[in-house]
mmCIF file of C-alpha atoms in Angstrom:
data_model
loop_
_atom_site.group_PDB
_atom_site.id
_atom_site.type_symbol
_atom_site.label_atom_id
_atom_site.label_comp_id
_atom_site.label_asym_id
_atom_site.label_seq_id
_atom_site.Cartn_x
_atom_site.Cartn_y
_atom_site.Cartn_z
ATOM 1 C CA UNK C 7 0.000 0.000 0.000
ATOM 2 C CA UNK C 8 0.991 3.528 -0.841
ATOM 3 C CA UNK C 9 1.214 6.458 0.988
ATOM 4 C CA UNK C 10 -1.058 9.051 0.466
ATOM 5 C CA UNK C 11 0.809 11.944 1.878
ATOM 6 C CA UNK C 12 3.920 11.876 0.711
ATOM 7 C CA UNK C 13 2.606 13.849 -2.155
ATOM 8 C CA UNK C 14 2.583 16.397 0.416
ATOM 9 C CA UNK C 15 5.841 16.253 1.218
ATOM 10 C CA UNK C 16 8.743 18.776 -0.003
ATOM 11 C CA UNK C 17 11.960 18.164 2.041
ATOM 12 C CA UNK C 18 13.482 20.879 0.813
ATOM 13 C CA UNK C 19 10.348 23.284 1.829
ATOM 14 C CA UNK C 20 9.372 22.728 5.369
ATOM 15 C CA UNK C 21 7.228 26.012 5.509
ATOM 16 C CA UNK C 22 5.470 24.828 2.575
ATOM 17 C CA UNK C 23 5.084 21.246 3.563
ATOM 18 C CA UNK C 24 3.795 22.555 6.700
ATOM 19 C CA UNK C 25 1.077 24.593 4.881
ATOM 20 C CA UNK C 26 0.030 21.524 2.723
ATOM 21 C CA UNK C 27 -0.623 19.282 6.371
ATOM 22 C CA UNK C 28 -2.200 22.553 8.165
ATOM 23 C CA UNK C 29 -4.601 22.817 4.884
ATOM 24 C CA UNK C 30 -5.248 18.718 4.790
ATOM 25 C CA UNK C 31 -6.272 19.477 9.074
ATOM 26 C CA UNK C 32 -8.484 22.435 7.966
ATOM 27 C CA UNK C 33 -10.874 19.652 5.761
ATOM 28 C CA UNK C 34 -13.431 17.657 7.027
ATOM 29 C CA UNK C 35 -11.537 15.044 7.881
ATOM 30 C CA UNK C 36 -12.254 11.930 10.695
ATOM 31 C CA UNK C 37 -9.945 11.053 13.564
ATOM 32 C CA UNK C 38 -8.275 8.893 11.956
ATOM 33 C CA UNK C 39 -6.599 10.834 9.256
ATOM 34 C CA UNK C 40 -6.321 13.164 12.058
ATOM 35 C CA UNK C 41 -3.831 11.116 13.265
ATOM 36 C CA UNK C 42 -1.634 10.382 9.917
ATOM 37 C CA UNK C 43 -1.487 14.438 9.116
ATOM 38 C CA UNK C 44 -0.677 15.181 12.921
ATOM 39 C CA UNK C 45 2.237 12.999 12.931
ATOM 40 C CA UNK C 46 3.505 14.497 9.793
ATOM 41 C CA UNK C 47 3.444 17.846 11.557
ATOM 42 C CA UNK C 48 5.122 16.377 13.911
ATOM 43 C CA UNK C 49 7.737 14.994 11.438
ATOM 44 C CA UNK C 50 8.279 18.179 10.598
ATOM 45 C CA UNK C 51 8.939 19.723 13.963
ATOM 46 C CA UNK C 52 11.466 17.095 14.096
ATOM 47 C CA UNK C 53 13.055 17.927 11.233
ATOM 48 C CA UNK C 54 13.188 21.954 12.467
ATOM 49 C CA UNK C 55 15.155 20.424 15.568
ATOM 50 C CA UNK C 56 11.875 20.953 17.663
ATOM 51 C CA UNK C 57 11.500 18.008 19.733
ATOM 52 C CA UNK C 58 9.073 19.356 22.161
ATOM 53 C CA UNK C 59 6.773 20.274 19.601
ATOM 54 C CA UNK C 60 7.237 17.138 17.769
ATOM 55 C CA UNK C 61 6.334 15.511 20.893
ATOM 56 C CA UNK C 62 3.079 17.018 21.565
ATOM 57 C CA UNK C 63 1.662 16.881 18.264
ATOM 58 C CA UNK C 64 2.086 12.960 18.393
ATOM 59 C CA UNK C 65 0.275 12.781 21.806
ATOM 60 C CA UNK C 66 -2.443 14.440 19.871
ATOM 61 C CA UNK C 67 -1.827 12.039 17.163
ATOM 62 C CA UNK C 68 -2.086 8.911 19.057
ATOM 63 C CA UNK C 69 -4.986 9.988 21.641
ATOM 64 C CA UNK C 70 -6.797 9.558 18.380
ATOM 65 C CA UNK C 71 -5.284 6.769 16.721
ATOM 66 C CA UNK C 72 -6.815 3.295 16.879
ATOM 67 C CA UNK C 73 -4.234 0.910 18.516
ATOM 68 C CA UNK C 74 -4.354 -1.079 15.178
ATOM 69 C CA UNK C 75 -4.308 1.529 12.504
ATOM 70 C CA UNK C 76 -1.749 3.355 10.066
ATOM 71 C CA UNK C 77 -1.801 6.290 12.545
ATOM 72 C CA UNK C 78 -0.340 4.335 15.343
ATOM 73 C CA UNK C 79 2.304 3.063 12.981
ATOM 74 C CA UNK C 80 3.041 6.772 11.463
ATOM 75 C CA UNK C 81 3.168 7.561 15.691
ATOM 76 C CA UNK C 82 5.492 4.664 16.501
ATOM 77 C CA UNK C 83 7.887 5.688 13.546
ATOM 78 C CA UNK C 84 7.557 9.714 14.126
ATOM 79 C CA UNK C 85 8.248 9.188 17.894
ATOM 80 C CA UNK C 86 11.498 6.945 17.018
ATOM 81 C CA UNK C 87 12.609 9.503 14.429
ATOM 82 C CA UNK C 88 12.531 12.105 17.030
ATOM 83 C CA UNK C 89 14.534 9.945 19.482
ATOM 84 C CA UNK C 90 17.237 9.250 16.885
ATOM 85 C CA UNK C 91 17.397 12.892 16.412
ATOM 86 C CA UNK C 92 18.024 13.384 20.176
ATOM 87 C CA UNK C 93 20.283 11.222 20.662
ATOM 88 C CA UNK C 94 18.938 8.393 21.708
ATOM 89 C CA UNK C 95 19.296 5.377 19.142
ATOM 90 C CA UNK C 96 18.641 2.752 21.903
ATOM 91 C CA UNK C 97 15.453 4.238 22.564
ATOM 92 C CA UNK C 98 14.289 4.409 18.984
ATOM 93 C CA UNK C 99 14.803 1.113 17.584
ATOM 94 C CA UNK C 100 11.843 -0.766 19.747
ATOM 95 C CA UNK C 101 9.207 2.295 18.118
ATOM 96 C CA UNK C 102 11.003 1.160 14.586
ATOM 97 C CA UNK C 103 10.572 -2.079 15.464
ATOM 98 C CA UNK C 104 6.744 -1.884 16.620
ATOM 99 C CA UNK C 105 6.430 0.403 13.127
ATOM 100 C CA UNK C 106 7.705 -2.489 10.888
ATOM 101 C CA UNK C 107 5.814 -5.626 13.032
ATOM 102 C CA UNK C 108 2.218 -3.164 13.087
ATOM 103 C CA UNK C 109 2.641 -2.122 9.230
ATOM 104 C CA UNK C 110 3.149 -5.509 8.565
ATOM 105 C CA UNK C 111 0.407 -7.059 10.426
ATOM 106 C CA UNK C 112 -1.868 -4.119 8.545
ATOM 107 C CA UNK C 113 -0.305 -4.519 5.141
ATOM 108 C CA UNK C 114 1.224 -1.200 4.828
ATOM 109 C CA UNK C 115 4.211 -1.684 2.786
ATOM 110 C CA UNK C 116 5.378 1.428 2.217
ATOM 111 C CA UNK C 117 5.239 2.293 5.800
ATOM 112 C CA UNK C 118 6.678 -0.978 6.859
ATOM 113 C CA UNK C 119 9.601 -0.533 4.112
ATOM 114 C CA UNK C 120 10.045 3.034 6.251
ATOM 115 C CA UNK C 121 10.276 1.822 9.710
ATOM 116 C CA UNK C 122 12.521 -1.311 8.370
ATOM 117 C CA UNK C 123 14.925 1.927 6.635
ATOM 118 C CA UNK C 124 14.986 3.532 10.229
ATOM 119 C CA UNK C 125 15.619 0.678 11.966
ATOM 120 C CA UNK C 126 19.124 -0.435 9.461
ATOM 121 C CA UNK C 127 20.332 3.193 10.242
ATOM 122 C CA UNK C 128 20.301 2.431 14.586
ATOM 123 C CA UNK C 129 20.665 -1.276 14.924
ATOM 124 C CA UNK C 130 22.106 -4.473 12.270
ATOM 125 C CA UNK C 131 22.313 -2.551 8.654
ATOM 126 C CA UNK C 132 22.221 -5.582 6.394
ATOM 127 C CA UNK C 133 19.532 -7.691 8.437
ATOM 128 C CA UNK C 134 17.032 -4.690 8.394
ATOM 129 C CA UNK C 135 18.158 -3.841 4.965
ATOM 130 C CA UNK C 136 17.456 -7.053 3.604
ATOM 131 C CA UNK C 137 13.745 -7.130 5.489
ATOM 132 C CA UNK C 138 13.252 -3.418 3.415
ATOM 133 C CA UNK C 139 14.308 -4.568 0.462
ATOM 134 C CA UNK C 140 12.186 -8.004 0.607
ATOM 135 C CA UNK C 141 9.270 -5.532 0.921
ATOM 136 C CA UNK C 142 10.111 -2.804 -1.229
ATOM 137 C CA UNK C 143 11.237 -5.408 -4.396
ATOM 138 C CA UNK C 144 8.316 -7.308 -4.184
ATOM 139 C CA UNK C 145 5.618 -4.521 -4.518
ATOM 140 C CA UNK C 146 4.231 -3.427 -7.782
ATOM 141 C CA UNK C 147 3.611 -0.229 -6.222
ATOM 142 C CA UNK C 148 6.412 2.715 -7.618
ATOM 143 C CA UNK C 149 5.417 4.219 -4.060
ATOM 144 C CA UNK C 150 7.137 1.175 -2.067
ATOM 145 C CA UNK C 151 9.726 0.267 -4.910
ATOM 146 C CA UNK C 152 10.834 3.820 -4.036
ATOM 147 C CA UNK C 153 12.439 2.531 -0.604
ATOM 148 C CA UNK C 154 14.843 -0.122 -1.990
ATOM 149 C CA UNK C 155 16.756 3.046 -2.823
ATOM 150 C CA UNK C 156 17.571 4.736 0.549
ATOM 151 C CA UNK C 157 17.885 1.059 2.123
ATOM 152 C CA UNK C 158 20.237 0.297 -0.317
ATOM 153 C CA UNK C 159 21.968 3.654 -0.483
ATOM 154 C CA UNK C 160 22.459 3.345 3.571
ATOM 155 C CA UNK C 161 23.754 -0.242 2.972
ATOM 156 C CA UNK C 162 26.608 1.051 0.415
ATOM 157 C CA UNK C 163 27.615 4.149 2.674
ATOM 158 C CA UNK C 164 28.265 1.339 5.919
ATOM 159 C CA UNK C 165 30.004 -0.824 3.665
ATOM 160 C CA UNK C 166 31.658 2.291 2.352
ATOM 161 C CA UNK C 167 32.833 3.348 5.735
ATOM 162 C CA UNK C 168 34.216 0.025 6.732
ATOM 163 C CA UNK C 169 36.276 -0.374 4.040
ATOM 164 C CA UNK C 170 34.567 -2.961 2.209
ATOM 165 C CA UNK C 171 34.079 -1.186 -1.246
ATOM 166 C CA UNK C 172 33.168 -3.747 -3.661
ATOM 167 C CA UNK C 173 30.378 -4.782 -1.467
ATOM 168 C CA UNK C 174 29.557 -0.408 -1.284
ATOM 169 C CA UNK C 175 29.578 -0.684 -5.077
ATOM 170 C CA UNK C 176 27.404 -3.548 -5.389
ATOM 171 C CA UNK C 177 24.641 -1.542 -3.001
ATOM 172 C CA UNK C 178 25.230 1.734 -4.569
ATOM 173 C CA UNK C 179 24.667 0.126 -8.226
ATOM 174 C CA UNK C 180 21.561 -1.342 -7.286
ATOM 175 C CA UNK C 181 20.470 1.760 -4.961
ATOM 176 C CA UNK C 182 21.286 3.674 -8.684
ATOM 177 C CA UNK C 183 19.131 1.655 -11.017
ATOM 178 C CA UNK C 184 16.483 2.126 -8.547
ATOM 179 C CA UNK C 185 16.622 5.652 -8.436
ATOM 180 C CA UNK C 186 16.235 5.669 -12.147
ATOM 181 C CA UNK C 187 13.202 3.516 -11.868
ATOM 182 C CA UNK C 188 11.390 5.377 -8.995
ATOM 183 C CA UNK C 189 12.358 8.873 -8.948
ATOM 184 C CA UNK C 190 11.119 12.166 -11.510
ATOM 185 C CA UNK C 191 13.739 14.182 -9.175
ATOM 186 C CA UNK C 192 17.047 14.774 -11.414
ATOM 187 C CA UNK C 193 19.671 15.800 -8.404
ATOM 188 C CA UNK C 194 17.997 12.504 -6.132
ATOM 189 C CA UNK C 195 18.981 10.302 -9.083
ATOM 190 C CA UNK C 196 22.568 12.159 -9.171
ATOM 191 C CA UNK C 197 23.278 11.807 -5.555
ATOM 192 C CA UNK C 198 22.832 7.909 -6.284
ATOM 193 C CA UNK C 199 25.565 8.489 -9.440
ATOM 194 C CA UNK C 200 28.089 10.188 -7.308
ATOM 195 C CA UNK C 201 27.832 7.505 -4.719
ATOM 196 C CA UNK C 202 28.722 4.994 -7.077
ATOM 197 C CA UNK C 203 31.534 7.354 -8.040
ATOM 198 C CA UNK C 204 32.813 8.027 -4.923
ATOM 199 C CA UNK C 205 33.560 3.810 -4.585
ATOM 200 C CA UNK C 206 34.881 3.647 -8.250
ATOM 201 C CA UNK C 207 37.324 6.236 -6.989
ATOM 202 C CA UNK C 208 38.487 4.524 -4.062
ATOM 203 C CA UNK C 209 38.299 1.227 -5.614
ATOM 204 C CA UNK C 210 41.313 2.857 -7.570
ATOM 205 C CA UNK C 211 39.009 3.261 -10.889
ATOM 206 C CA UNK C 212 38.911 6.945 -11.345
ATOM 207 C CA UNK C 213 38.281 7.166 -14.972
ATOM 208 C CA UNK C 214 35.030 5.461 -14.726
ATOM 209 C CA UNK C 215 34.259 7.927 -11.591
ATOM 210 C CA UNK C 216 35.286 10.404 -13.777
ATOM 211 C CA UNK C 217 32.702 9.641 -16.536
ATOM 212 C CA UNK C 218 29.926 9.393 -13.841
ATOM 213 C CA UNK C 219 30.350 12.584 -12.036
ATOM 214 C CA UNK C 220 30.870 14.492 -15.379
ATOM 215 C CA UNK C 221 27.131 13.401 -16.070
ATOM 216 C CA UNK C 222 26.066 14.350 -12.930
ATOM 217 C CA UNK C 223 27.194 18.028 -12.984
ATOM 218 C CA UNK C 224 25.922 18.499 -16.354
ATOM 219 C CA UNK C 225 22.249 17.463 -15.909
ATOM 220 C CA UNK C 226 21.803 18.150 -12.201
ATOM 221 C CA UNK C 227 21.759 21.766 -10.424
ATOM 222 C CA UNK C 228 24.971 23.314 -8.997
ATOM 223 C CA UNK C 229 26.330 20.898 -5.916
ATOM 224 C CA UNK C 230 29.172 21.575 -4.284
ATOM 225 C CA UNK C 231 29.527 17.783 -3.379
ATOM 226 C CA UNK C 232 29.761 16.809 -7.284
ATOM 227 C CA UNK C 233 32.113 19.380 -8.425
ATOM 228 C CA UNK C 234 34.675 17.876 -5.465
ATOM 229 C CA UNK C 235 34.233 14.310 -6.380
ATOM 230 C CA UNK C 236 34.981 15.169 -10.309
ATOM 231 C CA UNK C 237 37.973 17.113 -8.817
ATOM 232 C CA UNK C 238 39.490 14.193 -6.945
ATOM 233 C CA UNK C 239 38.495 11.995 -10.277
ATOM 234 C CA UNK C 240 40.468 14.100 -12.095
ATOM 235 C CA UNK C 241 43.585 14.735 -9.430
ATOM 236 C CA UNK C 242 43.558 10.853 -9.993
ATOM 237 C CA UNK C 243 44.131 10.628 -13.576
ATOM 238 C CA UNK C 244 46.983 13.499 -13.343
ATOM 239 C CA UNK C 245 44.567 15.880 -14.891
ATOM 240 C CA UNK C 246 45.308 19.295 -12.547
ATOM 241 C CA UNK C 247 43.929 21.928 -14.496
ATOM 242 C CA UNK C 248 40.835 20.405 -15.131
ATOM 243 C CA UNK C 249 40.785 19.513 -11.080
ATOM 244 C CA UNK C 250 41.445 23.373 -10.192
ATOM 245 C CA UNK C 251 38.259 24.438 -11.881
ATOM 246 C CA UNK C 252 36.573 21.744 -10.498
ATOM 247 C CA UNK C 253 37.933 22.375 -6.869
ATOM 248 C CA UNK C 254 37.256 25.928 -7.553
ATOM 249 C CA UNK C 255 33.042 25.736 -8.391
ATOM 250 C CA UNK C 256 33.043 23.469 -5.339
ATOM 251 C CA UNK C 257 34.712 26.120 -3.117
ATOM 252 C CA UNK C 258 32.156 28.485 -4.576
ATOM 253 C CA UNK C 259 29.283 25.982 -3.709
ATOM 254 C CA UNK C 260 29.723 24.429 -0.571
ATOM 255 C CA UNK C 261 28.807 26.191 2.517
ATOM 256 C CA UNK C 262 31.259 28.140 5.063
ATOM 257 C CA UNK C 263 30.737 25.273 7.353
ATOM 258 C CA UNK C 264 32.634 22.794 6.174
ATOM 259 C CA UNK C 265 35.775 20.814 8.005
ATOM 260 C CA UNK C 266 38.486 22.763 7.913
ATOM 261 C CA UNK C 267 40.846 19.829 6.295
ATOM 262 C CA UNK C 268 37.990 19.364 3.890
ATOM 263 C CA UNK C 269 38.420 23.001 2.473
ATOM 264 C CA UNK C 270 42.136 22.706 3.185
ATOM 265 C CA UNK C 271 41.844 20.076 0.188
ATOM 266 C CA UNK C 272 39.745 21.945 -2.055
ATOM 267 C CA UNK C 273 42.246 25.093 -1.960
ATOM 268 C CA UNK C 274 44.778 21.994 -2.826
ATOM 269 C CA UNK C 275 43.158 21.251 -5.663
ATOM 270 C CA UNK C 276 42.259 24.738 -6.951
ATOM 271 C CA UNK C 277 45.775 25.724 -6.834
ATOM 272 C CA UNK C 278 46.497 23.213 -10.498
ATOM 273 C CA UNK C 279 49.751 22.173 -8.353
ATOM 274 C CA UNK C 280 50.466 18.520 -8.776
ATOM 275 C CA UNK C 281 51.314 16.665 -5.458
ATOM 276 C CA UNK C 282 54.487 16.806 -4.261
ATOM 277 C CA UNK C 283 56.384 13.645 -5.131
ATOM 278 C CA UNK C 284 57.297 11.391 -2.206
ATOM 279 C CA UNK C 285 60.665 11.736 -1.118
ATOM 280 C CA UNK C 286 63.627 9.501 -2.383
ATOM 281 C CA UNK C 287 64.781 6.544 -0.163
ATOM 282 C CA UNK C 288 68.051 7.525 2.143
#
């Protein structure tokens, strides 16, 4: 089963996405859709850094929620989101948990394929993973194929950050093709490209990264993110001018708040100076 607000949803817009929930409240609508648009609200709050509020409008939402209903699923999930956001993993995970067992038991895939996504990021990645993507693969629904995406995608970046890169570029390759299934949005589809990249790169294949991220920064709006990973790909293959400019848009991009070894790189880069060589043997 779909879900029928995430139309409603703009990441990117919270005021907006606010305004589309406050509207939905403002209908005739029964307690228990209530329930679902209050604990998007709430979502929202969360995602402001607003935990108190976040909290109150899912007391709301679940003092009207059937026990066994999508609202008390959206609560479990909203109220573990919140949690994670605080802080507090170990709390979260039995609310995921009670999400994915309670969407399952309704049928609700897409909310099920959610809670199994939020539970990979706090407790075993590949076990909860794999329970997403069992879900997500087997739908016929676009909605819930959407999912094995991000599960993927979160898969690759903790194989990624272990070290274990041909198992990142596995995930990221099928998190990719998913992408390009699922998704109209042209930069969401390029963030799965650059991931894919990112492990060519540091599975010592730059040229291929090379050929990725050039596709990325020509079809996708300005990213700081892309310009640096084509600048590396390029610093790879001995290429320095065409790394300065790169270095240089992503210096230009990327926002003052950045590590400072990070930009410390970038300035590398910009400067078209090839790295020193090492030094000779004594």
């Amino acid at each position: 089963m779909a879900d029928e607000l995430r139309v409603l949803w703009d990441f990117s817009d919270l005021p907006g996405t606010e305004a589309r929930f406050r509207a939905r409240l403002a209908e005739p609508v029964g307690d228990a859709e209530r329930a679902e648009v209050l604990t998007q609200l709430a979502r929202v709050e969360g995602l402001r850094g607003d935990t108190a509020a976040g909290q109150q409008l899912l007391a709301e939402a679940e003092a009207l929620a059937a026990p066994d209903s999508a609202g008390r699923v959206r609560v479990f999930l909203e109220r573990g989101r919140l949690l994670r956001s605080a802080g507090a993993p170990e709390e979260a995970l039995p609310l995921f948990v009670a999400a994915f067992v309670l969407a399952g038991h309704l049928g609700e895939e897409f909310l099920a394929a959610d809670a199994a996504h939020m539970a990979a990021l706090v407790d075993n990645v590949e076990e909860w993973t794999a329970r997403g993507v069992e879900i997500a693969s087997a739908s016929e629904d676009p909605q819930v194929r959407y999912w094995v995406g991000p599960l993927l995608n979160n898969l690759g970046w903790a194989h990624y950050e272990s070290g274990r890169f041909d198992e990142a570029l596995e995930a990221f390759r099928i998190a990719l093709a998913a992408r390009e299934e699922t998704s109209n949005e042209v930069h969401e589809v390029e963030i799965a490209r650059y991931a894919v990249a990112k492990t060519l790169r540091a599975l010592g294949r730059p040229a291929e990264a090379a050929e990725l991220m050039g596709h990325a920064v020509a079809v996708s709006p300005p990213d700081g993110w892309f310009h640096e990973e084509l600048a590396e790909d390029y610093a790879a293959l001995g290429w320095h001018a065409e790394a300065a400019e790169q270095a240089t848009k992503a210096l230009e991009l990327l926002d003052a708040h950045q590590p400072p070894d990070r930009v410390e790189r970038l300035h590398q880069l910009a400067s078209a100076a090839p790295p020193a060589p090492p030094p000779l043997p004594a």
